[in-house]
Structures are given as C-alpha cells and as structure tokens.
Coordinates of C-alpha atoms in Angstrom, one line a residue:
X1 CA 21.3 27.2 23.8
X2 CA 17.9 28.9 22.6
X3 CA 15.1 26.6 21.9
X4 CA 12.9 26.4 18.6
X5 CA 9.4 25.4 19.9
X6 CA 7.5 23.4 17.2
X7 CA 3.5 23.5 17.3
X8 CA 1.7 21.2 14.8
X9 CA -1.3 19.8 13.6
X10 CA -2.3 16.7 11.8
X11 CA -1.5 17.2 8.3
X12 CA 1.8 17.1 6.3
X13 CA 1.8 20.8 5.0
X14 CA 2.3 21.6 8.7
X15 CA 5.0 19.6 9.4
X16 CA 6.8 20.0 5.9
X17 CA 6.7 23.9 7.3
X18 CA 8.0 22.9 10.7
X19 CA 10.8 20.7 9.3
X20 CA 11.9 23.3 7.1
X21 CA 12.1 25.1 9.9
X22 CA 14.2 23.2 11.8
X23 CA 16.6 22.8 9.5
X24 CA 17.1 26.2 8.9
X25 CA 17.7 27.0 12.6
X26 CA 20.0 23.8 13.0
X27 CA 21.5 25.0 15.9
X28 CA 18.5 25.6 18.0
X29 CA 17.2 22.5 20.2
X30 CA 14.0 21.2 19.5
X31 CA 10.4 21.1 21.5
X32 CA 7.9 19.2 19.8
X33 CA 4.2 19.5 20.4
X34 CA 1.1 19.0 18.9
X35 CA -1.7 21.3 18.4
X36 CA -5.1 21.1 17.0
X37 CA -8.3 23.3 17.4
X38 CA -9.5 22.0 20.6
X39 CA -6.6 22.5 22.6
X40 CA -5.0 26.1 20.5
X41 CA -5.7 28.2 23.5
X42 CA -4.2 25.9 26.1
X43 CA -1.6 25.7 23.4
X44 CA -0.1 28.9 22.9
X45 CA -0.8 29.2 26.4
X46 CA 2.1 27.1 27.4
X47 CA 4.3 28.0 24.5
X48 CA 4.4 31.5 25.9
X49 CA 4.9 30.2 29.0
X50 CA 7.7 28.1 28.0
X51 CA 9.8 30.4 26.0
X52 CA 12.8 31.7 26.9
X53 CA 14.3 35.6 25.9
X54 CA 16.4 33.7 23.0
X55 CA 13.5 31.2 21.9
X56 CA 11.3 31.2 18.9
X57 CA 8.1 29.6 18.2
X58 CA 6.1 28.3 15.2
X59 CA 2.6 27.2 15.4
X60 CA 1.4 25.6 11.8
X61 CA -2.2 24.9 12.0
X62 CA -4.3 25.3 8.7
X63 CA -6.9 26.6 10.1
X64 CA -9.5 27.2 13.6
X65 CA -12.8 28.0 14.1
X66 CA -13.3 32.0 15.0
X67 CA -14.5 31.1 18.7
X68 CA -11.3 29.3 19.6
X69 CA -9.7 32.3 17.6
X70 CA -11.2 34.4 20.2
X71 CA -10.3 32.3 23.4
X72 CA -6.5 32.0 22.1
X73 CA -6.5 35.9 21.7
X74 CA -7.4 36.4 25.3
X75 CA -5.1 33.8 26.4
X76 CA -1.9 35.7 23.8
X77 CA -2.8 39.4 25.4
X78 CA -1.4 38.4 28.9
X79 CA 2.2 38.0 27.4
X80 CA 4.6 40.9 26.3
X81 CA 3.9 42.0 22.5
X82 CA 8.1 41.4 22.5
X83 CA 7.8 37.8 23.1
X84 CA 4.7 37.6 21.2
X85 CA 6.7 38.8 17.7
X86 CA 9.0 35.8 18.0
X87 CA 6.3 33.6 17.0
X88 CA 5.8 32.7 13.7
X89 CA 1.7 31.8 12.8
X90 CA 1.4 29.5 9.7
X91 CA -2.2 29.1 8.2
X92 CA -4.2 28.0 5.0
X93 CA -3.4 30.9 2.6
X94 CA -7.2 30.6 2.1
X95 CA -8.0 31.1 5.3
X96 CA -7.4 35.3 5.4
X97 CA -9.3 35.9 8.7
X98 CA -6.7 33.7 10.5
X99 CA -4.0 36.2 9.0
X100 CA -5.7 39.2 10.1
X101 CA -6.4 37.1 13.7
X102 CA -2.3 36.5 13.9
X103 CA -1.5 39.8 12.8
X104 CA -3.6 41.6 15.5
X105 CA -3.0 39.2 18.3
X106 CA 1.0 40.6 17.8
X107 CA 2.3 37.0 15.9
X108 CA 3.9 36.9 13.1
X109 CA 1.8 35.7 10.4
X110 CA 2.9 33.6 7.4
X111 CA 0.8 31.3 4.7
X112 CA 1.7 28.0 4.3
X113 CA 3.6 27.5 0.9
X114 CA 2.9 23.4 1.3
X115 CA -0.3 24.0 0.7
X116 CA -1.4 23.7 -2.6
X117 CA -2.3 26.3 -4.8
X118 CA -6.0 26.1 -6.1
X119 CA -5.0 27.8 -9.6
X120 CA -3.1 25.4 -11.6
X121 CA -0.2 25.8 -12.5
X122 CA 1.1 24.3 -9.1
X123 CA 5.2 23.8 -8.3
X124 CA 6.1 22.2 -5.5
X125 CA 8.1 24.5 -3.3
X126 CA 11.8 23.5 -2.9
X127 CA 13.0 26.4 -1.2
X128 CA 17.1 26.0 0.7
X129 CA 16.4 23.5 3.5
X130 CA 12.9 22.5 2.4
X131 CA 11.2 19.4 2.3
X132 CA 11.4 17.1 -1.1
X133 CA 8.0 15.6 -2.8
X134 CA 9.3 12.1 -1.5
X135 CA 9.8 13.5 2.0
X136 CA 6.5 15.0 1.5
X137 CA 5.0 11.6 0.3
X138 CA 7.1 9.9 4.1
X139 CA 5.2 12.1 5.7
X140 CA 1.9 11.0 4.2
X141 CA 2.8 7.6 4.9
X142 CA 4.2 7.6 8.4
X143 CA 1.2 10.2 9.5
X144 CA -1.1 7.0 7.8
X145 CA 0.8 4.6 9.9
X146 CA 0.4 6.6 13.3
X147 CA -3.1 6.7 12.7
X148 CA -3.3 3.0 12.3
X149 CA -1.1 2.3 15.7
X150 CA -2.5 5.2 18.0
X151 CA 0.8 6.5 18.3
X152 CA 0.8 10.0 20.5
X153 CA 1.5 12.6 17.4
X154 CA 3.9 14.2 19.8
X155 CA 5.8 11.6 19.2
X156 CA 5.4 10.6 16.0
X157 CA 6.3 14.8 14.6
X158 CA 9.2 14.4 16.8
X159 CA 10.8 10.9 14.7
X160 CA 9.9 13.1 11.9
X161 CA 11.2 16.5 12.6
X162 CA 14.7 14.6 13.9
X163 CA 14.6 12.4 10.5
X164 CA 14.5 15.6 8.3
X165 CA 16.7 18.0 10.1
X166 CA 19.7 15.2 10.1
X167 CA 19.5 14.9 6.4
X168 CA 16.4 12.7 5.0
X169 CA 14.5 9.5 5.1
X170 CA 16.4 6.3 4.7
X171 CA 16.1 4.4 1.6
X172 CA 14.0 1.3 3.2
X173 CA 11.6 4.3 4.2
X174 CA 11.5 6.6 1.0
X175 CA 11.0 3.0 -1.0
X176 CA 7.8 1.8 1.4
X177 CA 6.5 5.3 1.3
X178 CA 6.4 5.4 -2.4
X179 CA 5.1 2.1 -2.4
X180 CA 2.3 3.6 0.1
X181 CA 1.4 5.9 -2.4
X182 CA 1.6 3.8 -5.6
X183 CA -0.1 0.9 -4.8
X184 CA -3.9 -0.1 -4.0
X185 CA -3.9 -0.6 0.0
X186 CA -6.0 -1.3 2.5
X187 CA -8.1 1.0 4.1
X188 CA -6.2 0.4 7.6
X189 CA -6.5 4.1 9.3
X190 CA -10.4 4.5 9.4
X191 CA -10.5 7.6 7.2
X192 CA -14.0 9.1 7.3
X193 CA -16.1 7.7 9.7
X194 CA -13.1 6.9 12.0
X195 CA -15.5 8.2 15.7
X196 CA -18.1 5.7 14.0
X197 CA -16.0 3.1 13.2
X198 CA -14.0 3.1 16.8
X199 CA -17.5 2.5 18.5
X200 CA -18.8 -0.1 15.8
X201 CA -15.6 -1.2 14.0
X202 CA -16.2 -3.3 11.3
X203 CA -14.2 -6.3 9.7
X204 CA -11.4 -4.2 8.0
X205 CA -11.1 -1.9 11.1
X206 CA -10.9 -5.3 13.6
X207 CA -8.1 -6.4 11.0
X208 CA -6.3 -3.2 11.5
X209 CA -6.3 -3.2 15.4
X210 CA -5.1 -6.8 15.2
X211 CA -2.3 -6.2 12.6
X212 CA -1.0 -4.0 14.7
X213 CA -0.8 -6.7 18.0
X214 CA 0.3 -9.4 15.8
X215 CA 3.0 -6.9 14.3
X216 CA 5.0 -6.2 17.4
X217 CA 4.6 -9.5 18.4
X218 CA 6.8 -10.9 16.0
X219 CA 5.5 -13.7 15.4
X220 CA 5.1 -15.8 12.3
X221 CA 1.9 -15.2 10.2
X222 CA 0.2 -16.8 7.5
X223 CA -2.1 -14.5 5.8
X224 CA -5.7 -16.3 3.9
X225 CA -7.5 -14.0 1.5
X226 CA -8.8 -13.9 -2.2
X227 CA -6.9 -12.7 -4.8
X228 CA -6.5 -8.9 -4.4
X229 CA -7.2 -8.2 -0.8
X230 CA -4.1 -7.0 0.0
X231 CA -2.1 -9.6 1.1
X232 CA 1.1 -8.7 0.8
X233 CA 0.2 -4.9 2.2
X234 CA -1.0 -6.3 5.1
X235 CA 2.7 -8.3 5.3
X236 CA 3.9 -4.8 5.0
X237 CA 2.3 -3.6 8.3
X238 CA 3.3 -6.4 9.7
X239 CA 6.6 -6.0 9.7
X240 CA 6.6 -2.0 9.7
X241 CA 4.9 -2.6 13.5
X242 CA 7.4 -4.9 14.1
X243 CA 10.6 -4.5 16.4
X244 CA 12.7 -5.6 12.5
X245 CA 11.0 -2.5 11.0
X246 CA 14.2 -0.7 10.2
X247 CA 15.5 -4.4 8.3
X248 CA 15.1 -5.6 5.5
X249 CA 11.9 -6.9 3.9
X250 CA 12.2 -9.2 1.1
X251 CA 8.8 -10.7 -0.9
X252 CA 8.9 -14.4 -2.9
X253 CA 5.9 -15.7 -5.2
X254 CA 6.8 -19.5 -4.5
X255 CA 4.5 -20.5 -7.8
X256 CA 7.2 -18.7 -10.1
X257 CA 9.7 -20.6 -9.8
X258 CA 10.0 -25.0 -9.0
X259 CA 11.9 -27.2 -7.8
X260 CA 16.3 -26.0 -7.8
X261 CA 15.6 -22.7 -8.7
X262 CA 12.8 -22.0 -5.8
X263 CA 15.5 -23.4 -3.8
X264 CA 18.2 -21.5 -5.2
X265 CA 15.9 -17.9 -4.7
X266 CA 14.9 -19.2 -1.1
X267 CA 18.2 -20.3 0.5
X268 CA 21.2 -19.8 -2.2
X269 CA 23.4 -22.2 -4.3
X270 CA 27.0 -22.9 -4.5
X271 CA 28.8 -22.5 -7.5
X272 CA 27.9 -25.5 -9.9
X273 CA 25.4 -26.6 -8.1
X274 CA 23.3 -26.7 -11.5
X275 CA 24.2 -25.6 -15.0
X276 CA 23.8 -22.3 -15.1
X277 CA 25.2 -21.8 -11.5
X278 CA 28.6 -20.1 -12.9
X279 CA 29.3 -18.7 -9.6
X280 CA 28.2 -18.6 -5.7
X281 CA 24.8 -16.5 -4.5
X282 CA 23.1 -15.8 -1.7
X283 CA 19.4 -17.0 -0.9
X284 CA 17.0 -14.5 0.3
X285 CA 17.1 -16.1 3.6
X286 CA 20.3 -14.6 3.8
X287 CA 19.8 -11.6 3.1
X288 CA 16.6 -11.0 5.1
X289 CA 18.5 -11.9 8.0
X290 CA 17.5 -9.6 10.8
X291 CA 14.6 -8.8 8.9
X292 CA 11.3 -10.5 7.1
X293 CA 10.8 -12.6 4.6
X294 CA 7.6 -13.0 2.5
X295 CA 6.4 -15.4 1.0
X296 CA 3.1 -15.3 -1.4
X297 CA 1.5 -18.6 -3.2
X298 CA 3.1 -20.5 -0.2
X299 CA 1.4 -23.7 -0.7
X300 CA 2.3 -23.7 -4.8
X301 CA 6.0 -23.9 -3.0
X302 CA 7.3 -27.6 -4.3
X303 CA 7.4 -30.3 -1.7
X304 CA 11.2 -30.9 -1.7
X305 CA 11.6 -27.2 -0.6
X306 CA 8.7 -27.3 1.8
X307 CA 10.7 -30.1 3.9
X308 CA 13.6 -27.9 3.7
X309 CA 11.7 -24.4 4.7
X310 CA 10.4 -26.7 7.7
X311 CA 13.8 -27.4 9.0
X312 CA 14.7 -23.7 9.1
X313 CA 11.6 -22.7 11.0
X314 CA 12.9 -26.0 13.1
X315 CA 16.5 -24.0 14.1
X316 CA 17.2 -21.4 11.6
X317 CA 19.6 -23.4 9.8
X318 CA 19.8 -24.1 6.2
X319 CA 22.6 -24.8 3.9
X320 CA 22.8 -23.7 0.2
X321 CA 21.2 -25.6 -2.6
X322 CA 24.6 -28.0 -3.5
X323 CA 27.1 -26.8 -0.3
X324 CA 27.3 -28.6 3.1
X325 CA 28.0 -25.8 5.5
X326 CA 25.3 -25.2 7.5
X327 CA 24.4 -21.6 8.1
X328 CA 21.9 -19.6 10.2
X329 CA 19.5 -16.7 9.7
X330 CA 17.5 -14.7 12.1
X331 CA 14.1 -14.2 9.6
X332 CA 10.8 -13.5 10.1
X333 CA 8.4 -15.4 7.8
X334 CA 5.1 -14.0 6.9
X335 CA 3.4 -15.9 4.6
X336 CA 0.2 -15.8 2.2
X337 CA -1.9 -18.0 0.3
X338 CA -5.6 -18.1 -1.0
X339 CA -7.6 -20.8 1.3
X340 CA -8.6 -22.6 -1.8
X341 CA -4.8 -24.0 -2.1
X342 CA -4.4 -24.9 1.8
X343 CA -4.6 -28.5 1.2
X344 CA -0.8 -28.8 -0.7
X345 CA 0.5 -27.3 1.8
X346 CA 2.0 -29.8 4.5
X347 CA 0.6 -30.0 7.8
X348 CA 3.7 -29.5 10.2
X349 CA 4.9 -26.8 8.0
X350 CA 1.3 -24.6 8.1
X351 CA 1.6 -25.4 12.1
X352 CA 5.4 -23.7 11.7
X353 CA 4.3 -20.9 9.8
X354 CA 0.9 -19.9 11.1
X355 CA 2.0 -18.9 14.7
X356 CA -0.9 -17.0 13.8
X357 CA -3.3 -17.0 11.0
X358 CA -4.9 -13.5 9.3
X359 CA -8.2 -13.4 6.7
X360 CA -8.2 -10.7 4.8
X361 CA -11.6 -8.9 3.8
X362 CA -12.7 -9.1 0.5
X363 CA -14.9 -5.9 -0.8
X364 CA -17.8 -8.0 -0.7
X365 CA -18.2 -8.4 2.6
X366 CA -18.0 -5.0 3.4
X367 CA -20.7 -2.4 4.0
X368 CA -21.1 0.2 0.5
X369 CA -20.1 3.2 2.9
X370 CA -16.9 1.1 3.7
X371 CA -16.1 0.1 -0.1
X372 CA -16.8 4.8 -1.2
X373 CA -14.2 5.0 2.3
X374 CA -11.7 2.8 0.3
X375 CA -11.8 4.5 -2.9
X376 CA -11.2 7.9 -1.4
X377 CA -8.4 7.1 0.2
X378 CA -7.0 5.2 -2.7
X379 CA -7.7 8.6 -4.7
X380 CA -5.8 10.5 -1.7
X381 CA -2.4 8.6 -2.3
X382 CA -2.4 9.9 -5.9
X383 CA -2.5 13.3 -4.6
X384 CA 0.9 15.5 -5.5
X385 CA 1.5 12.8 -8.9
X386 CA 2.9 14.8 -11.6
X387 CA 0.8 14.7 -14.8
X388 CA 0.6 16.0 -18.1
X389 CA -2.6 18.2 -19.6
X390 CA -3.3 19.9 -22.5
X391 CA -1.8 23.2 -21.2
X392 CA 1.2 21.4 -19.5
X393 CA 2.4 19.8 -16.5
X394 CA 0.8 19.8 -13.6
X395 CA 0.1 18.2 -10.6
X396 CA -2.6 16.4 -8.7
X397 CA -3.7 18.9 -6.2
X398 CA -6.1 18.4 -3.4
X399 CA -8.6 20.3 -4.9
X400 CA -8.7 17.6 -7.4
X401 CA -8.6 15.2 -5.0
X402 CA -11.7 16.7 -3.2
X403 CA -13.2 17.0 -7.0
X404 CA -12.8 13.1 -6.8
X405 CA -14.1 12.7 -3.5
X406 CA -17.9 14.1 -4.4
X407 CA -18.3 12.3 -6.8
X408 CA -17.3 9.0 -5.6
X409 CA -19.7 10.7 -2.5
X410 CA -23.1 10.9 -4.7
X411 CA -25.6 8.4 -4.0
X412 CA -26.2 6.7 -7.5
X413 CA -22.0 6.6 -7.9
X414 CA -21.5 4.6 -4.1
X415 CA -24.4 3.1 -5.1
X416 CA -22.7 1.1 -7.7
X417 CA -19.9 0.9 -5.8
X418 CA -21.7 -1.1 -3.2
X419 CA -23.7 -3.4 -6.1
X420 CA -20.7 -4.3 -7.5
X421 CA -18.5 -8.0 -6.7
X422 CA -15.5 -6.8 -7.7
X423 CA -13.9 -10.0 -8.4
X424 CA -10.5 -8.3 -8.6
X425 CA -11.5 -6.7 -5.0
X426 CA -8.5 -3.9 -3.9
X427 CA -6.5 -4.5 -7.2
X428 CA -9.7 -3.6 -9.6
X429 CA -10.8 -0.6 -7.5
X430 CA -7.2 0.7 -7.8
X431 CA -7.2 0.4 -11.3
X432 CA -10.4 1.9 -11.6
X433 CA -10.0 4.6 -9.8
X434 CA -6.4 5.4 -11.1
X435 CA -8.4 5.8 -14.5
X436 CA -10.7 7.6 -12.9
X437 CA -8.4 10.3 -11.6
X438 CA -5.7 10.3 -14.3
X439 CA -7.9 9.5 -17.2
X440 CA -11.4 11.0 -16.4
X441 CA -13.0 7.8 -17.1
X442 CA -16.9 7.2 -16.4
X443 CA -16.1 3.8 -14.5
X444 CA -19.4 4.4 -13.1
X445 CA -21.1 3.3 -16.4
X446 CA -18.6 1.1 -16.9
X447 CA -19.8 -0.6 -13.7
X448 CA -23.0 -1.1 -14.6
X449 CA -22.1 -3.0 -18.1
X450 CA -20.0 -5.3 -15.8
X451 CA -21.1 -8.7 -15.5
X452 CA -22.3 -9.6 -11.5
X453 CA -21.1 -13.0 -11.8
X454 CA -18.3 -15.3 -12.5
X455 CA -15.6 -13.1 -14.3
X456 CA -14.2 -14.1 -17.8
X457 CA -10.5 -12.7 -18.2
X458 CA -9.1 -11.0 -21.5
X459 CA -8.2 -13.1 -23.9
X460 CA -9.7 -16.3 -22.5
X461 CA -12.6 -16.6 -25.1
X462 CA -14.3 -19.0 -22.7
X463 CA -16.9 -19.5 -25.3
X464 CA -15.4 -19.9 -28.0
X465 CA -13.3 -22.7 -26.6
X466 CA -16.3 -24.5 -25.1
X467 CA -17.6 -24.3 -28.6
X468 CA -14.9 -25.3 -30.4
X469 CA -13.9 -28.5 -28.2
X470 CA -17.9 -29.6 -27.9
X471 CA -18.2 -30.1 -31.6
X472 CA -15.4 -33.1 -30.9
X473 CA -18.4 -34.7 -28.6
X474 CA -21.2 -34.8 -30.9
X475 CA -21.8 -38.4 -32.5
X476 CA -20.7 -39.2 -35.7
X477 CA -22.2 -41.6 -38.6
X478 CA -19.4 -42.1 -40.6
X479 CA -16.3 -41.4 -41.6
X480 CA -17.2 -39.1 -44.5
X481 CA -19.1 -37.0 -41.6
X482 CA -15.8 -37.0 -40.0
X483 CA -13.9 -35.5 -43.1
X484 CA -16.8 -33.2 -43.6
X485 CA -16.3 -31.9 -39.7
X486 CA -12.7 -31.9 -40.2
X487 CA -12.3 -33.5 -36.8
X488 CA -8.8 -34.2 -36.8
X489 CA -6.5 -35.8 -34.0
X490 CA -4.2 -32.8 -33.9
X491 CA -6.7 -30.5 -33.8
X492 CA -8.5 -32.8 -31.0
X493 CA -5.4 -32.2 -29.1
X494 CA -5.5 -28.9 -28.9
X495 CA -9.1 -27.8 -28.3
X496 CA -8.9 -30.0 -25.7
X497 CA -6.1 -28.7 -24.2
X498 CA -7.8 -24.8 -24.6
X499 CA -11.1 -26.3 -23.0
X500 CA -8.9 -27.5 -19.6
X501 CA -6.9 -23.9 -20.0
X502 CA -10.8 -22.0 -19.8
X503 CA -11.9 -24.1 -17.3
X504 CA -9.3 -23.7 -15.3
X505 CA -10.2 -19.3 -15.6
X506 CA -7.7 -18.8 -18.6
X507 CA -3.9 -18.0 -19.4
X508 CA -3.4 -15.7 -16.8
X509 CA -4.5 -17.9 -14.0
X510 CA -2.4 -21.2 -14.6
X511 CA 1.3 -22.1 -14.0
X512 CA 2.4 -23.9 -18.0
X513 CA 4.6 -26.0 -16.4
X514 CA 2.8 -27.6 -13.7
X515 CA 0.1 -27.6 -16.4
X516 CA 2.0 -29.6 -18.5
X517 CA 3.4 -32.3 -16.4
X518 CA -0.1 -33.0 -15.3
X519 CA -1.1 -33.5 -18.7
X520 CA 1.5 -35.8 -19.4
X521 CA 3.4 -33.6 -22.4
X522 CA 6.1 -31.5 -22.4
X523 CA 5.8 -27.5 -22.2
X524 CA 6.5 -26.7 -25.9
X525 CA 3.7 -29.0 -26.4
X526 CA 1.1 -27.3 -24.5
X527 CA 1.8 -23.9 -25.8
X528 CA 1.9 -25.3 -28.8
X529 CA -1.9 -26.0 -28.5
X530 CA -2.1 -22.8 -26.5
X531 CA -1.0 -20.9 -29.9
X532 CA -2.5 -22.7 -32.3
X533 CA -6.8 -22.5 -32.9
X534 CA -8.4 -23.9 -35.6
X535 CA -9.3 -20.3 -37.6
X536 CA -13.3 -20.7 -38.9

C-alpha cells in the first residue's frame, strides 16, 4: 500500500491543508510528522529518504527563513528530480520566494488556500473533502490544548489528521471547541512571551502547569476565585486532561435553584414526588456518569442537599428525590465557589470535595504585560467570526486580528490596561474587547472614565437609594413635619428594603428568595418594594 507522508507545522492552515489531504487520498496510509524551520533540512531529508516509488509527500509550512531555504536545497539535490516531483510544497501565498525556492528545488509548489486572504472579501474554502470552519475552529482549540499539556505535536497532528479523515469531530468536541472560541478564557498556553514565561512563570502560567497534573489525576477539585476568573473554564481543562475527557461534562449553579428542585436537578425525582413532578427524570448525576459534574456557587447549595451530595462522595450512591432504590454513579465533581461564601459550606463535605483546592488569578494580581497577553489572545478566538459591514459579509481575518494586536501592543493602550481593576476581571475584558473588535469601540477612553474603586452595577442607583432611605433617619418635631416629609409606613418599607438591596451590590448580585425569607416577608413582597420608588 503506498504511503502519504504528512509534514506540518504549528498552525491550523497547515493541517486543514494536510487533512484535506488525507482524505482525498483515503486509501493511502498515513506518516505523520512535524516540521518547523529549525529542523526543514533534516526534514525533508528523511522524507526523501523514507519514500517509497508509490509514495507522495506534502510538506505545509507557511513560511522559512532564506538560509534554511538554502540548507534544505542542498539537502533536496542529492535525491532524483522523479521522486522530488511527488512532493507537494505548501506555503504562505505571501510568501512568493518560498514558491520560486519549491519550484527550483524540483517540488511541487502550491499556496495555502487556509490562509486568509488580505483583500476582503474573504470565503472560507470548502473545497470536496475539505475542512469545515468548525473543524477549522477544533483545530484552533486542540492545537491551544497541546500547547497547554506539552503534548509532542507528532502526536497531537496525528489524533487530528485520523479524526478528520474518518469523517469529523464528535459532538462533545465541536461543542467545547466552539465554546473555546466564544467565550473569555484563560490565558493557559503562554502565548507571547511563552521562552520568558517557562524560565520565570508567573501565577497564571503555575495555574496552568498545575491544571494539567491535577487533570489526569482525577481527582476531585474545588476551585476558589472572584467572580470572573474563569472558574468554570478552568473545570473545563480539568476534565479535558482527564482520563473522562471523551464523557460527558455537565455544569450546575447550586444558587438557582433551593431546596426539592436543586435536589431534583442534582440527583432526579420520581414521578409525584412534588406537584409538578407529572412524570419520572433523571438527575444530572445520572447522566454525568462516567463523566464530570460541575458544580458552581457550591456553598449557596441548601443544607438538606449538601448532607445528601456528602453521602454520594461517601459511596456513589444516591436515590431519587421521592424513590427508595438506591442507585450508583461513577462522577467526577469539580466544584467552584468565591472564598467569601466558604463558611456555608459544611466542613466534611469541603474535605470530600476539595481532594484538591485551585485559586484562580484575578487580573489584578497580574503583571500589565500579562493582562495586553490576555487580551490578544481573547481577540485571536474571534478570528474567522462571520460579520456584517457596510459593503457585506465578511469575516474576521488575521490581518484584522494583527490590526487588533498593535494596538492593544502601544504603550499608552497596555498602559491602561495595566491601571485598570477590572472588577469584572476575564468576563469585562471579554466584553470589552469583543466591542472592541466587532464594534470598533475606543474602550481605551472608556477605561479611563471608569471609576478605580468599588464598582456600582446598572441599575442599582446606589445613591439614590441611600438618599432616599436616609431622609426616614433624620429627626422629626412633629407630626405636621411628618405629613410635610410624607414619610409614610409603606413607603418606609420599601426604601428600606432598596437600601439592604444596594448594600448588598444591587439586583443582579442577590438571590430574591433567600432575600426574602431573611427578611421575614414573602417574595411578592419584596419585589413589590423592589418595583415600586417613591417618584420626586
């Protein structure tokens, strides 16, 4: 059988090129190797040595500096010009000297259609056999994911080469790829800087190396961070590392639901087991089994259903909320929760949980050249989205992407990157650079209008409420001031009840119900008082 011998670099225009490839010689066998510019003389070296009179060779590498050009041509003009013509040479289309270099060497030179054009418009190319944009987006991810691991790329082009040529990506893997790309991550694979950062890693990179260990250990993990450090990404790697990365991963915010029906989510109810139960489901327990479950507010998680969660940590067994059959589940649990909440969580279920314990890092506490690191690669994962301009649809190429990267590269834009809180850590950068990319907006004026200290949320109108329940302190002299002030009882109520709501960092921060009971009224009550402010 003749061979098809595969030579890559590190970047997904190369392998999209190589797994068209493959799939359009399906009946070739494979050799996988990887290439790069340090090693492209010893490279084609042993590809011409290794081919056979039926095999056929591609080497996709973007591009080489003109003295290893030089050393590879030497290295080429000791083979037959025969065997020489059954290799295909795949470069940067604006790289023309590497065409001319292929051509005269006796290859067969081709330019790489992955690449983006740098004239808009752009379509992606979906020629018989190629790659798809979400296979395109996989390979962004799992390359990503390698980098984080160490994995040998050999390897790692293999799992994807294979994947492609037996039809595509599984859903699990097309689902946390788009995810990848979508959503504000972590800066886990070192990016720029990564030589620098290997000899003096800082608190992100030390959190990387150790996600990794504590990911293929299997062990269960309770995650501490702020809001918006990337909790549940980091449960992600977790269990991508894991040896349950090809199961299921389910996620569960115990603060939105209490009492039956966090039971009912977590571990399944029998039908009739409360009034709406109509019929019989499943708990996610259940269907995370082989798999990982996650679970984010973990101490908001109501103490009934803490006991409970205990006992299946105990043994793995459980039994539906209103059955009696006990049942069993193999699950992971990862776990997060800001460490201002630890102390509702019960002791013998945090020593259950927290096999071991992860701190995320919020973008405080890192270095400004870390924080510019983040937000280019949080720009690179919106590279290849489809969006609409004046003169049509388009797509985010990466010489907009580069366009990005300069400016968030000045010195007067990282430095307000770096003087910045960011109170809203990963989440606000994402957002801002989302708008910053799609919309063109000047977040770094906005930055500077931002406040340094404690954040006020939309719609909490901290002040006003402060004002409107202190004029309910003052002193009065009598009850004609009183009528005059129109201080009434109802009205008492509810500026009250707005004060506590401010205090407590507004609407969007507090959980109604829980709210309510502690106050002693019932939930229509309080948002009652929420809805209703005495107009001026």
């Amino acid at each position: 059988m003749p061979t098809l011998h595969l030579y890559c670099d590190l970047r997904e225009p190369s392998l999209s090129r190589a797994a068209r490839e493959a799939r359009r010689l399906e009946h070739y066998a494979l050799r996988i190797e990887h290439v790069r510019t340090g090693n492209l003389a010893a490279s084609l070296g042993q590809l011409a040595a290794d081919m056979g009179d039926d095999d056929l060779g591609l080497v996709a590498l973007l591009h080489a500096p003109d003295e290893q050009l030089r050393e590879a041509a030497q290295v080429l003009s000791r083979h037959p010009l025969d065997l020489r013509r059954r290799i295909t040479f795949c470069c940067s289309g604006y790289c023309p000297g590497m065409e001319r270099w292929a051509n005269q060497c006796g290859l067969k030179p081709e330019r790489n259609h992955y690449e983006a054009s740098r004239r808009p418009p752009w379509t992606p190319p979906h020629p018989p056999r190629g790659t798809s944009l979400a296979e395109r987006q996989w390979i962004q991810y799992r390359l990503m994911r390698a980098l984080i691991a160490g994995e040998p790329p050999a390897a790692v082009y293999e799992e994807i080469i294979l994947t492609l040529r037996r039809g595509a990506p599984s859903a699990t893997q097309l689902e946390r790829s788009r995810r990848f790309v979508e959503q504000g991550e972590p800066d886990m694979a070192g990016g720029n800087y990564a030589e620098e950062r290997r000899l003096h890693p800082n608190a992100i990179d030390r959190l990387r190396d150790r996600a990794v260990q504590v990911g293929r250990s299997g062990l269960n993990t309770l995650i501490l961070g702020e809001t918006g450090t990337g909790k549940e990404s980091l449960a992600w790697y977790l269990h991508d590392f894991s040896t349950r990365g090809n199961g299921p991963v389910l996620a569960l915010n115990c603060a939105f639901f209490e009492g039956e029906r966090l039971e009912s989510e977590l571990f399944g109810h029998e039908q009739g087991a409360f009034t709406d139960a109509k019929k019989a489901k499943k708990g996610l327990v259940e269907e995370a089994d082989g798999g990982t479950l996650f679970l984010d507010e973990l101490p908001e998680m109501a103490p009934r259903v803490q006991a409970k969660l205990l006992r299946f940590l105990q043994d793995g067994t459980y039994t539906r909320l209103g059955g009696n059959r006990t049942l069993r589940a193999d699950v992971r649990i990862i776990s997060a929760a800001q460490p201002s909440l630890m102390h509702k969580l019960r002791a013998d279920l945090y020593y259950r949980v927290a096999d071991v314990e992860l701190r995320t890092v919020a973008l405080r506490d890192m270095a400004g050249r870390d924080i510019v690191n983040i937000a280019c690669n949080l720009a690179y994962r919106l590279m290849w989205r489809s969006v609409i301009r004046e003169e049509g649809e388009t797509v985010l190429t990466p010489d907009v992407i580069r366009g990005i990267w300069k400016q968030l590269a000045l010195p007067e834009h990282a430095a307000r990157l770096a003087g910045y809180p960011w109170p809203g850590n990963m989440r606000e950068l994402s957002a801002m650079i989302k708008r910053l990319v799609l919309l063109g907006d000047d977040i770094f004026r906005e930055l500077d209008g931002k406040p340094t200290g404690s954040m006020v949320f939309p719609g909490t109108e901290e002040a006003t409420f402060d004002e409107e329940w202190r004029q309910f302190l003052l002193p009065v002299s009598s009850l004609a001031e009183i009528e005059a002030r129109q201080l009434k009882l109802k009205a008492l109520q509810g500026a009250y009840v707005r004060h506590l709501v401010a205090s407590l960092g507004g609407r969007t921060r507090i959980q109604p119900t829980k709210l309510a009971e502690t106050l002693g009224c019932t939930y229509n009550t309080l948002m009652s008082c929420l809805g209703t402010q005495k107009q001026p």
